[in-house]
Coordinates of C-alpha atoms and ligand atoms in Angstrom, one line a residue:
M1 CA 49.2 -9.4 26.3
T2 CA 49.7 -7.7 29.9
D3 CA 47.3 -8.9 32.3
F4 CA 47.0 -5.6 34.0
K5 CA 45.1 -7.1 37.1
E6 CA 47.5 -9.7 37.3
L7 CA 50.3 -6.7 37.3
I8 CA 48.3 -4.5 39.8
A9 CA 47.8 -7.7 42.2
N10 CA 51.8 -8.6 42.0
E11 CA 52.7 -4.5 42.9
I12 CA 49.9 -5.0 45.9
F13 CA 51.1 -8.1 47.1
D14 CA 52.8 -8.1 50.5
E15 CA 53.0 -11.2 52.6
A16 CA 51.4 -9.2 55.6
L17 CA 48.1 -9.2 54.0
G18 CA 47.6 -12.9 54.1
L19 CA 46.2 -12.5 50.3
D20 CA 47.4 -14.8 47.3
T21 CA 47.4 -12.6 43.7
D22 CA 44.3 -14.0 42.8
E23 CA 42.3 -13.2 45.8
I24 CA 43.7 -10.0 45.0
K25 CA 43.0 -10.6 41.4
S26 CA 39.5 -10.7 42.4
M27 CA 39.2 -7.7 44.7
I28 CA 39.9 -5.5 42.0
E29 CA 36.8 -3.5 40.7
I30 CA 36.1 -1.5 37.5
P31 CA 35.1 1.7 38.0
A32 CA 32.2 2.9 36.2
D33 CA 33.5 6.4 36.2
D34 CA 36.5 6.6 34.1
N35 CA 37.7 9.6 36.5
M36 CA 38.5 7.3 38.5
G37 CA 40.9 5.6 36.9
D38 CA 41.0 2.2 34.9
Y39 CA 40.8 -0.1 38.0
A40 CA 40.3 0.4 41.4
F41 CA 41.3 -1.4 44.6
P42 CA 39.4 -1.2 47.6
C43 CA 41.3 -1.5 51.1
F44 CA 38.4 -2.3 53.7
R45 CA 38.8 -5.8 54.0
L46 CA 42.2 -5.0 54.6
A47 CA 42.6 -2.7 57.9
K48 CA 41.5 -6.1 60.5
T49 CA 44.9 -7.2 59.6
L50 CA 47.1 -4.7 59.0
R51 CA 46.0 -2.9 61.9
K52 CA 46.1 0.3 59.9
A53 CA 43.0 2.9 58.6
P54 CA 42.0 1.6 55.1
Q55 CA 43.1 5.6 53.8
Q56 CA 46.6 5.2 55.0
I57 CA 46.4 1.5 53.7
A58 CA 45.6 3.0 50.1
A59 CA 48.1 5.8 50.1
D60 CA 50.6 3.0 51.0
I61 CA 49.8 0.5 48.2
A62 CA 49.3 3.7 45.8
E63 CA 53.1 5.1 46.8
K64 CA 54.4 1.5 45.9
A65 CA 52.7 1.0 43.0
K66 CA 54.2 4.6 41.3
G67 CA 56.7 3.4 39.7
S68 CA 55.4 0.9 37.5
E69 CA 55.6 2.1 33.1
A70 CA 52.3 0.7 32.8
F71 CA 50.7 3.2 34.8
E72 CA 50.1 6.5 33.9
K73 CA 49.3 7.4 37.7
V74 CA 48.5 5.6 40.4
E75 CA 47.0 7.5 43.6
N76 CA 44.4 7.0 46.5
V77 CA 41.2 8.3 46.8
N78 CA 40.1 7.7 50.4
A79 CA 39.9 3.4 50.9
Y80 CA 40.6 2.9 47.1
V81 CA 43.4 2.8 45.6
N82 CA 43.2 4.1 41.4
F83 CA 45.1 2.7 38.5
F84 CA 45.1 5.0 35.6
I85 CA 46.6 3.2 32.9
D86 CA 49.3 4.3 30.6
R87 CA 47.8 5.0 27.4
A88 CA 50.7 5.0 25.0
F89 CA 51.9 1.6 27.2
F90 CA 48.4 0.1 26.7
A91 CA 48.2 0.8 23.1
G92 CA 51.6 -0.5 22.2
D93 CA 50.5 -3.5 24.2
V94 CA 47.2 -3.9 22.4
V95 CA 48.8 -3.6 19.1
K96 CA 52.0 -5.9 19.8
E97 CA 49.2 -8.3 20.9
V98 CA 47.1 -8.6 17.7
T99 CA 50.4 -8.4 15.4
E100 CA 51.4 -11.5 17.4
K101 CA 48.1 -13.1 16.7
G102 CA 47.3 -12.1 13.6
S103 CA 43.9 -14.0 12.2
S104 CA 43.6 -15.5 16.0
Y105 CA 43.1 -12.6 17.4
G106 CA 39.3 -12.6 19.5
R107 CA 39.7 -16.4 20.0
S108 CA 40.3 -18.3 23.1
E109 CA 39.9 -21.5 24.6
V110 CA 37.7 -21.1 26.9
G111 CA 35.1 -24.2 25.6
A112 CA 38.2 -26.6 24.8
G113 CA 37.2 -30.2 25.3
K114 CA 33.3 -29.5 25.1
K115 CA 31.0 -30.4 22.6
V116 CA 28.3 -27.8 21.4
I117 CA 25.5 -28.4 18.6
V118 CA 24.0 -25.7 16.8
E119 CA 21.2 -26.9 14.8
Y120 CA 20.2 -23.6 12.7
S121 CA 18.1 -23.2 9.3
S122 CA 16.0 -26.3 9.2
P123 CA 13.9 -25.6 6.0
N124 CA 11.3 -27.7 4.9
I125 CA 12.3 -29.6 2.1
A126 CA 9.8 -28.7 -1.3
K127 CA 9.1 -26.0 -0.3
P128 CA 10.2 -22.4 -0.3
F129 CA 13.6 -21.2 1.1
H130 CA 12.3 -17.5 1.7
I131 CA 12.8 -14.2 3.8
G132 CA 11.5 -15.9 6.9
H133 CA 14.3 -18.4 6.8
I134 CA 17.3 -15.9 6.8
R135 CA 16.7 -15.6 10.6
S136 CA 17.9 -19.1 12.1
T137 CA 20.1 -19.8 8.7
V138 CA 22.3 -16.5 9.8
I139 CA 22.1 -16.4 13.7
G140 CA 23.0 -20.2 13.6
N141 CA 25.7 -19.3 11.5
A142 CA 27.1 -16.6 13.5
L143 CA 26.9 -18.7 17.0
Y144 CA 28.3 -21.9 15.5
K145 CA 31.4 -19.4 14.7
L146 CA 31.3 -17.7 18.0
Y147 CA 31.4 -21.2 19.8
D148 CA 34.2 -22.2 17.6
A149 CA 36.3 -19.5 18.8
C150 CA 35.7 -20.3 22.0
G151 CA 37.6 -23.4 21.2
Y152 CA 34.6 -25.7 21.6
D153 CA 33.9 -28.7 19.3
T154 CA 31.0 -28.0 17.3
I155 CA 28.8 -29.8 15.0
R156 CA 26.2 -28.0 12.8
I157 CA 23.1 -29.5 11.9
N158 CA 20.4 -29.0 9.5
Y159 CA 17.8 -30.6 10.6
L160 CA 15.5 -31.0 7.8
G161 CA 11.8 -30.6 7.8
D162 CA 12.0 -33.5 5.0
Y163 CA 9.2 -35.7 6.6
G164 CA 5.2 -35.6 7.3
T165 CA 1.9 -36.0 5.6
Q166 CA 2.6 -33.3 3.2
F167 CA 4.9 -35.7 0.7
G168 CA 1.3 -37.6 0.0
K169 CA -0.2 -34.4 -1.1
M170 CA 2.7 -33.8 -3.0
I171 CA 3.5 -37.4 -4.3
V172 CA -0.2 -37.3 -5.5
A173 CA -0.6 -34.0 -6.7
Y174 CA 3.0 -34.4 -8.9
R175 CA 1.9 -37.9 -10.5
K176 CA -1.1 -36.1 -11.8
W177 CA -0.3 -32.9 -12.7
G178 CA 3.6 -32.7 -12.8
S179 CA 5.9 -33.1 -15.0
E180 CA 10.1 -34.3 -15.0
E181 CA 10.9 -31.2 -16.9
E182 CA 9.3 -28.7 -15.2
L183 CA 10.7 -30.3 -11.5
A184 CA 14.4 -30.4 -13.2
E185 CA 13.7 -26.4 -14.0
E186 CA 12.7 -25.0 -10.8
P187 CA 12.1 -28.1 -8.8
I188 CA 10.7 -25.4 -5.4
K189 CA 8.5 -23.5 -7.8
A190 CA 7.3 -26.7 -9.2
L191 CA 6.8 -28.3 -6.0
L192 CA 4.9 -25.6 -4.4
G193 CA 2.6 -25.1 -7.5
Y194 CA 1.8 -29.2 -7.1
Y195 CA 1.1 -28.3 -3.3
T196 CA -1.0 -25.2 -3.8
R197 CA -3.2 -26.8 -6.8
F198 CA -3.8 -29.8 -4.6
H199 CA -5.1 -28.2 -2.0
K200 CA -7.3 -26.3 -4.2
E201 CA -8.6 -29.3 -6.3
A202 CA -9.1 -31.5 -2.7
E203 CA -12.1 -28.7 -1.6
A204 CA -13.9 -29.4 -4.5
D205 CA -13.1 -33.8 -4.2
P206 CA -12.6 -34.6 -0.9
S207 CA -10.9 -38.2 -2.0
L208 CA -7.6 -36.4 -2.7
E209 CA -6.8 -36.3 0.7
D210 CA -7.7 -39.9 1.2
E211 CA -5.6 -40.6 -1.9
A212 CA -2.8 -38.4 -0.1
R213 CA -2.9 -40.6 3.8
E214 CA -2.5 -43.8 1.9
T215 CA -0.3 -42.8 -0.2
F216 CA 2.0 -41.3 2.7
A217 CA 1.1 -44.5 4.5
K218 CA 2.9 -46.8 1.4
L219 CA 6.1 -44.0 1.9
E220 CA 6.0 -44.6 5.6
A221 CA 6.2 -48.4 5.3
G222 CA 9.0 -47.7 2.8
A223 CA 7.5 -48.3 -0.5
P224 CA 10.0 -48.3 -3.7
E225 CA 8.3 -46.0 -5.5
E226 CA 7.0 -43.6 -3.2
T227 CA 10.3 -43.7 -1.7
E228 CA 12.5 -42.7 -5.0
L229 CA 9.8 -39.6 -5.7
W230 CA 10.7 -38.6 -1.6
K231 CA 14.2 -39.0 -2.4
K232 CA 13.9 -36.8 -5.6
F233 CA 12.3 -34.0 -4.2
R234 CA 14.4 -33.8 -1.6
E235 CA 17.7 -33.6 -3.3
L236 CA 16.3 -31.3 -5.9
S237 CA 15.2 -29.1 -2.8
L238 CA 18.6 -29.2 -1.1
A239 CA 21.0 -28.3 -4.2
E240 CA 18.8 -24.8 -4.4
F241 CA 19.0 -24.6 -1.1
N242 CA 22.9 -25.4 -0.6
R243 CA 22.8 -22.6 -3.7
V244 CA 21.6 -20.5 -0.7
Y245 CA 24.0 -21.4 1.4
G246 CA 26.8 -21.4 -1.2
M247 CA 25.9 -17.8 -1.6
L248 CA 25.9 -17.1 2.2
G249 CA 28.7 -19.4 2.9
I250 CA 27.0 -21.4 4.9
E251 CA 28.0 -24.8 5.5
F252 CA 26.5 -27.8 7.4
D253 CA 28.4 -30.9 9.3
S254 CA 25.0 -33.3 8.9
Y255 CA 21.6 -33.1 7.1
K256 CA 20.4 -35.4 8.9
G257 CA 16.6 -34.0 9.4
E258 CA 13.2 -35.1 11.2
S259 CA 13.3 -38.3 8.2
F260 CA 16.3 -40.1 9.8
Y261 CA 14.3 -40.3 13.0
S262 CA 11.1 -41.8 11.3
D263 CA 11.9 -45.4 12.4
K264 CA 13.5 -44.2 15.6
M265 CA 10.4 -43.3 17.2
P266 CA 8.6 -46.3 18.9
R267 CA 11.5 -47.1 21.0
F268 CA 10.6 -43.6 22.9
I269 CA 6.5 -44.1 22.3
R270 CA 7.5 -47.7 24.5
E271 CA 9.4 -45.7 26.9
L272 CA 6.7 -42.9 27.7
K273 CA 4.4 -46.0 28.5
E274 CA 6.7 -47.8 30.7
K275 CA 6.9 -44.4 32.3
N276 CA 3.7 -44.0 32.8
L277 CA 3.5 -40.8 30.8
L278 CA 1.0 -41.6 27.9
V279 CA -2.8 -40.5 27.9
E280 CA -4.8 -41.3 25.3
S281 CA -6.9 -39.0 24.6
Q282 CA -9.5 -39.1 21.4
G283 CA -7.5 -42.0 19.2
A284 CA -4.7 -39.7 19.8
Q285 CA -1.3 -40.6 22.5
I286 CA -0.7 -37.1 24.6
V287 CA 1.6 -36.1 27.4
D288 CA -0.5 -34.3 29.8
L289 CA 1.3 -31.3 30.8
D290 CA -1.3 -29.3 32.0
E291 CA -0.3 -29.0 35.6
Y292 CA 2.7 -26.6 34.1
G293 CA 0.6 -24.7 32.4
L294 CA 2.0 -26.5 29.0
G295 CA -1.3 -28.0 27.5
A296 CA -0.9 -31.4 26.0
A297 CA 2.1 -32.4 23.6
M298 CA 1.1 -35.1 21.2
I299 CA 3.0 -37.8 20.9
T300 CA 0.8 -40.2 18.0
K301 CA -2.1 -39.3 16.2
S302 CA -4.9 -41.3 16.3
D303 CA -3.6 -42.9 12.7
G304 CA -0.8 -44.3 15.1
S305 CA 1.5 -41.5 13.0
S306 CA 4.2 -39.6 14.9
L307 CA 4.9 -35.9 15.6
Y308 CA 7.0 -33.4 15.4
V309 CA 7.5 -33.5 19.2
T310 CA 8.2 -37.0 18.6
R311 CA 10.7 -36.7 16.6
D312 CA 12.7 -34.0 18.4
I313 CA 12.8 -36.8 21.4
A314 CA 14.2 -38.9 19.4
A315 CA 16.9 -36.8 17.7
A316 CA 17.7 -35.4 21.0
V317 CA 18.5 -38.6 22.5
Y318 CA 20.5 -39.9 19.3
R319 CA 22.7 -36.2 19.6
K320 CA 23.5 -37.1 22.8
E321 CA 24.1 -40.7 22.2
T322 CA 26.5 -40.1 19.4
Y323 CA 28.3 -36.7 20.4
D324 CA 27.5 -36.5 24.3
F325 CA 27.3 -32.8 24.1
Y326 CA 28.4 -30.2 26.5
K327 CA 25.4 -28.3 24.8
C328 CA 23.0 -28.4 21.8
I329 CA 21.6 -25.0 20.8
Y330 CA 18.2 -24.8 18.4
V331 CA 17.9 -21.5 16.7
V332 CA 14.6 -21.5 16.1
A333 CA 11.5 -18.9 15.6
S334 CA 9.8 -18.0 18.7
Q335 CA 6.7 -18.8 17.3
Q336 CA 7.4 -22.7 18.5
N337 CA 8.4 -21.7 21.8
L338 CA 5.7 -23.6 23.6
H339 CA 6.7 -26.6 21.3
F340 CA 10.2 -26.4 22.8
K341 CA 9.1 -26.6 26.6
Q342 CA 6.8 -29.6 25.7
W343 CA 9.5 -31.0 24.4
K344 CA 12.0 -30.3 27.2
K345 CA 9.5 -31.0 29.7
V346 CA 9.1 -34.5 28.0
L347 CA 12.7 -35.2 28.3
E348 CA 12.8 -34.6 31.9
L349 CA 10.1 -36.3 32.7
M350 CA 11.0 -39.1 31.0
G351 CA 14.6 -39.2 33.5
Y352 CA 17.0 -37.4 30.6
E353 CA 18.5 -34.5 33.0
W354 CA 20.8 -34.0 30.2
Q355 CA 18.1 -31.8 28.8
E356 CA 19.1 -29.0 30.5
D357 CA 21.9 -28.3 28.6
C358 CA 19.6 -28.2 25.4
V359 CA 18.8 -24.9 24.4
H360 CA 15.9 -23.5 22.5
V361 CA 17.5 -19.7 21.3
P362 CA 14.8 -18.2 19.8
F363 CA 14.4 -14.8 17.6
G364 CA 11.5 -12.4 16.4
L365 CA 10.0 -12.1 13.1
V366 CA 11.3 -10.5 9.8
S367 CA 8.4 -8.8 7.8
L368 CA 8.8 -6.5 4.4
S369 CA 8.3 -2.6 5.0
D370 CA 5.6 -2.0 1.8
G371 CA 6.4 -0.9 -1.4
D372 CA 9.7 -3.3 -1.1
D373 CA 10.8 -4.4 -4.7
I374 CA 11.5 -7.8 -4.2
K375 CA 9.7 -10.3 -6.6
T376 CA 7.2 -12.3 -4.5
M377 CA 5.1 -15.4 -5.2
S378 CA 1.8 -16.1 -3.9
T379 CA 0.8 -19.5 -2.4
R380 CA -2.1 -20.5 0.1
E381 CA -0.6 -18.9 2.6
G382 CA 0.1 -15.9 1.2
K383 CA 3.0 -13.8 -0.1
V384 CA 6.7 -15.4 -0.6
V385 CA 9.6 -13.6 -0.8
F386 CA 12.7 -16.4 -1.4
L387 CA 15.8 -15.3 0.2
E388 CA 18.0 -16.2 -3.2
D389 CA 15.7 -13.2 -4.4
V390 CA 16.8 -11.2 -1.6
L391 CA 20.3 -11.9 -1.8
N392 CA 20.5 -11.1 -5.4
T393 CA 19.0 -8.4 -5.4
A394 CA 20.9 -6.6 -2.6
V395 CA 24.1 -7.9 -5.0
S396 CA 22.6 -5.9 -7.7
K397 CA 21.7 -2.6 -5.7
T398 CA 25.1 -2.8 -4.4
A399 CA 26.4 -3.0 -7.8
E400 CA 24.2 0.1 -8.9
I401 CA 25.6 1.5 -5.9
M402 CA 29.3 1.1 -6.4
K403 CA 28.8 2.3 -10.1
E404 CA 27.5 5.7 -9.2
K405 CA 30.5 6.1 -6.6
D406 CA 32.5 5.0 -9.5
V407 CA 34.9 2.8 -7.3
Q408 CA 38.1 2.2 -9.3
G409 CA 40.3 -0.7 -9.4
V410 CA 37.6 -3.2 -8.2
D411 CA 36.1 -6.2 -9.2
V412 CA 32.6 -4.5 -9.2
D413 CA 31.2 -8.1 -10.2
E414 CA 33.4 -9.9 -7.1
V415 CA 33.1 -7.1 -4.5
S416 CA 29.0 -6.4 -4.7
K417 CA 28.4 -10.2 -3.7
E418 CA 30.7 -9.7 -1.2
V419 CA 29.0 -6.0 0.3
G420 CA 25.5 -7.0 -0.6
I421 CA 25.8 -10.1 1.2
G422 CA 27.6 -9.2 4.1
A423 CA 24.7 -6.4 4.3
V424 CA 22.0 -8.2 4.3
I425 CA 23.7 -10.7 7.2
F426 CA 25.1 -7.8 8.9
Q427 CA 21.5 -6.5 9.0
E428 CA 20.4 -9.2 10.4
L429 CA 23.0 -9.7 13.5
S430 CA 22.5 -5.9 14.2
N431 CA 19.6 -6.2 16.7
N432 CA 19.2 -8.2 19.6
R433 CA 17.4 -11.3 18.1
I434 CA 14.1 -11.4 19.9
K435 CA 12.8 -8.1 18.1
D436 CA 10.7 -8.5 15.2
Y437 CA 12.4 -6.2 12.7
V438 CA 10.7 -4.8 9.2
F439 CA 13.2 -5.4 6.6
S440 CA 14.5 -2.2 4.3
W441 CA 17.1 -1.4 2.0
D442 CA 17.1 1.8 2.6
K443 CA 19.1 0.5 6.0
V444 CA 20.6 -2.5 4.9
L445 CA 22.7 -0.8 1.8
N446 CA 23.3 2.7 3.7
F447 CA 27.6 3.2 3.6
D448 CA 27.5 5.6 6.5
G449 CA 24.9 4.0 8.9
E450 CA 25.7 1.5 11.4
T451 CA 25.6 -1.3 8.4
G452 CA 27.8 -4.0 7.2
P453 CA 29.0 -1.6 4.0
Y454 CA 30.1 1.2 6.5
V455 CA 32.3 -1.5 8.5
Q456 CA 33.9 -3.3 5.1
Y457 CA 34.4 0.6 4.1
T458 CA 36.1 1.0 7.3
H459 CA 38.0 -2.2 6.5
A460 CA 38.9 -1.4 3.1
R461 CA 40.4 2.4 4.3
A462 CA 42.8 1.0 6.4
C463 CA 43.9 -1.2 3.9
S464 CA 44.0 1.8 1.5
V465 CA 46.2 3.3 4.0
L466 CA 48.5 0.5 4.9
R467 CA 48.5 0.2 0.8
R468 CA 50.3 3.6 0.6
A469 CA 52.5 3.3 3.5
E470 CA 56.7 2.1 2.9
E471 CA 57.6 -1.8 2.4
T472 CA 60.3 -0.8 5.3
D473 CA 57.4 1.1 7.2
L474 CA 55.3 -2.2 7.0
A475 CA 58.1 -4.4 7.9
A476 CA 58.5 -2.7 10.9
V477 CA 54.4 -2.7 11.6
E478 CA 54.5 -6.4 11.1
G479 CA 57.2 -7.0 13.5
A480 CA 55.7 -4.9 16.2
E481 CA 59.5 -3.1 16.6
I482 CA 57.1 0.6 17.8
D483 CA 57.9 3.4 19.9
S484 CA 54.1 3.4 21.2
A485 CA 55.0 6.9 22.9
Y486 CA 53.2 8.0 19.6
L487 CA 49.7 6.4 20.5
G488 CA 48.7 8.3 23.7
S489 CA 45.8 10.3 22.0
D490 CA 42.5 9.9 22.5
S491 CA 41.1 8.3 19.7
A492 CA 44.1 6.5 19.5
Y493 CA 43.3 5.3 23.4
T494 CA 39.5 4.7 22.9
L495 CA 40.1 2.7 19.8
A496 CA 43.0 0.3 21.3
K497 CA 40.3 0.3 24.7
L498 CA 37.6 -1.6 22.2
I499 CA 40.2 -4.0 20.2
Y500 CA 41.5 -4.9 23.7
R501 CA 37.6 -6.2 24.4
V502 CA 37.4 -8.2 21.4
P503 CA 38.0 -11.8 23.1
E504 CA 35.7 -10.9 26.0
V505 CA 32.9 -9.6 23.7
V506 CA 33.0 -13.0 21.9
I507 CA 32.6 -15.0 24.7
E508 CA 30.4 -12.6 25.8
A509 CA 28.0 -13.1 22.6
A510 CA 28.7 -17.2 22.7
D511 CA 26.9 -17.2 25.7
K512 CA 24.1 -14.8 25.9
Y513 CA 23.6 -16.7 22.1
E514 CA 23.4 -13.0 20.9
P515 CA 25.7 -12.5 18.2
S516 CA 24.8 -8.9 18.2
I517 CA 27.1 -8.0 21.1
L518 CA 29.5 -8.3 18.2
T519 CA 27.9 -6.8 15.4
R520 CA 27.3 -3.6 17.9
H521 CA 30.9 -3.9 19.4
L522 CA 32.3 -3.7 15.7
V523 CA 30.3 -0.8 14.9
D524 CA 32.1 0.9 17.8
I525 CA 35.7 -0.2 16.6
A526 CA 35.0 1.0 13.2
Q527 CA 33.3 4.5 14.5
A528 CA 36.6 4.5 16.9
F529 CA 39.0 3.9 13.8
N530 CA 37.0 6.5 11.5
K531 CA 37.8 8.7 14.6
F532 CA 41.6 8.1 14.7
Y533 CA 42.0 8.5 11.2
H534 CA 40.0 11.5 11.1
D535 CA 41.6 13.0 14.0
E536 CA 45.0 12.0 13.5
H537 CA 47.9 12.4 10.4
I538 CA 49.2 9.1 9.8
L539 CA 51.4 8.9 6.9
V540 CA 53.5 11.7 8.9
D541 CA 57.4 12.4 8.0
D542 CA 58.9 11.1 11.1
E543 CA 59.5 7.0 10.5
N544 CA 58.8 6.5 14.1
E545 CA 55.3 8.0 14.5
R546 CA 54.4 7.0 11.1
R547 CA 55.0 3.2 12.1
A548 CA 53.3 3.4 15.2
K549 CA 50.4 4.8 14.2
L550 CA 50.7 2.6 10.9
A551 CA 50.7 -0.5 13.5
L552 CA 47.2 0.6 14.9
V553 CA 45.5 0.7 12.2
A554 CA 46.8 -2.4 10.8
A555 CA 45.7 -3.8 14.1
A556 CA 42.4 -2.0 13.5
K557 CA 42.5 -4.0 9.9
T558 CA 42.8 -7.3 11.3
V559 CA 40.6 -7.2 14.1
I560 CA 37.2 -5.7 11.8
S561 CA 38.2 -8.7 9.4
N562 CA 38.5 -11.3 11.9
C563 CA 35.1 -9.7 13.7
L564 CA 33.1 -9.7 9.9
G565 CA 34.2 -13.0 9.7
L566 CA 33.5 -14.0 12.8
L567 CA 29.6 -13.3 11.8
G568 CA 30.0 -15.1 8.6
I569 CA 30.7 -11.9 5.7
S570 CA 33.5 -11.2 4.1
A571 CA 36.2 -8.5 4.4
P572 CA 37.1 -6.9 0.9
E573 CA 40.5 -4.8 0.6
R574 CA 39.1 -2.5 -1.8
M575 CA 35.3 -1.1 -2.5
Ligands
LIG601 N1 11.6 -27.6 9.8 C1 11.4 -27.0 10.8 C2 10.1 -25.4 10.6 O1 10.4 -25.4 9.1 C3 12.3 -26.1 11.9 C4 12.9 -27.0 12.6 C5 13.3 -26.3 13.8 N2 14.2 -27.6 14.7 C6 13.8 -28.6 15.5 N3 14.9 -29.6 15.8 N4 12.3 -28.7 15.8 O2 9.5 -24.8 11.1

């Protein structure tokens, strides 16, 4: 791809300036006002060296640069030289680049040689995988893909909540009221049922609580029968989670959860003691963080068992020692802000400077609008909406819409999955992640709004145009042997400009941990494509014009598909 700044720097370069091309490049600005061109070069700094008025310098540079075919116009306004890129040249250049790079267009190597861990999803086992989990799961997956696209070496971790006193309760309840058949049939619903029943019965019979504590102590000590049951609960839960991950197309490199660190804590408790950071408080061991406005971080409970913060300390050190990460990203709800602040502070006080490379990426809450017809289930905490039910509903609703629209030549079963699930993911990644939002079917599945289906439909539309094209045209398009003079229109230029920015948008979205930056850019691309499609005749008689336009259509199709892929969404060719 033409590096326009480089091109401009080369035009401007002159020994007499006393600047090398990199210095010149760094001085080039992008004017806020389109009327001032695509790039501008201010000449104030050169006045001293050249002993000339900045206006005169600007005029001289403009005169010299006029010859370049890359610019439609070069003019000076006072001390600025304004460069107007030749639109057709630019669009042709973008098309060529996308054609050459294909599915890797948008990727870069800025992160080469650096390891990034993305920890996401991390549900608690034996608990429902509910709508609230979609956020960490989908945002985390998109962040992983964005970092991967920036050339980082990525590791995906699912830090399963597979440890804690609740397993004592679960085991007690299962032994008293559970059955193997029930568990095999719908494990999470069964386990949740036992858990709920435990709490109800424990109100009347507090001795159950003691029994649960003892059982958990046995589990901690590695007693075979308890461990066997815990393993079973874990496996059955994971199988259910994996079903949902499968629907979402999500994978992990490691499922090392809280239990993995259960025996790795003494080292840190010792270390905290040695560093004089532990204080006793009502039988528990804490790190006092009052002076930082962070309260107290509980390290061990009065019964000596370890806590969430402690396990996270052990996990962070393990990850540093195992992977020597450049960055470790935690995609976890903003409700846990205090936990992560405490944990980072403790690591810092322990002298682990790399804690600065651990980043908590928080997000807001998702709630359901009233009257939504998703199946809900009551638990002790209130209503639970299973994520799997949401995804299934999205698919069946999409299938209904597709049948209503009577789309031809499409495998509704297959495509409704891609579109329905894609719609849910897209919605999840549309807003600034920190915002709370209300889940609503009308918004998710609207084919005309700024939604997943809209973008996918745009992609399918581009595919359909290409299907109607002649084979000889497509061959020319693939070789990008096109006459870009036909790509000078406003709508072609707007589309090309948006496509051109994709690689930098991907980097920005990763740097800011904000997939919505890419989602919104993708909506802009889809809208620009649709404008181009409506404004222009694409399959015109003139062969050269037709091929040039088809090449832009093909580039848009590739880019939309690539960007959807980076968000974790598929791009069906027909819908
Ligand atoms: N399992 C926890 C939950 O469901 C989330 C774990 C977040 N990650 C962490 N490293 N603490 O609330």
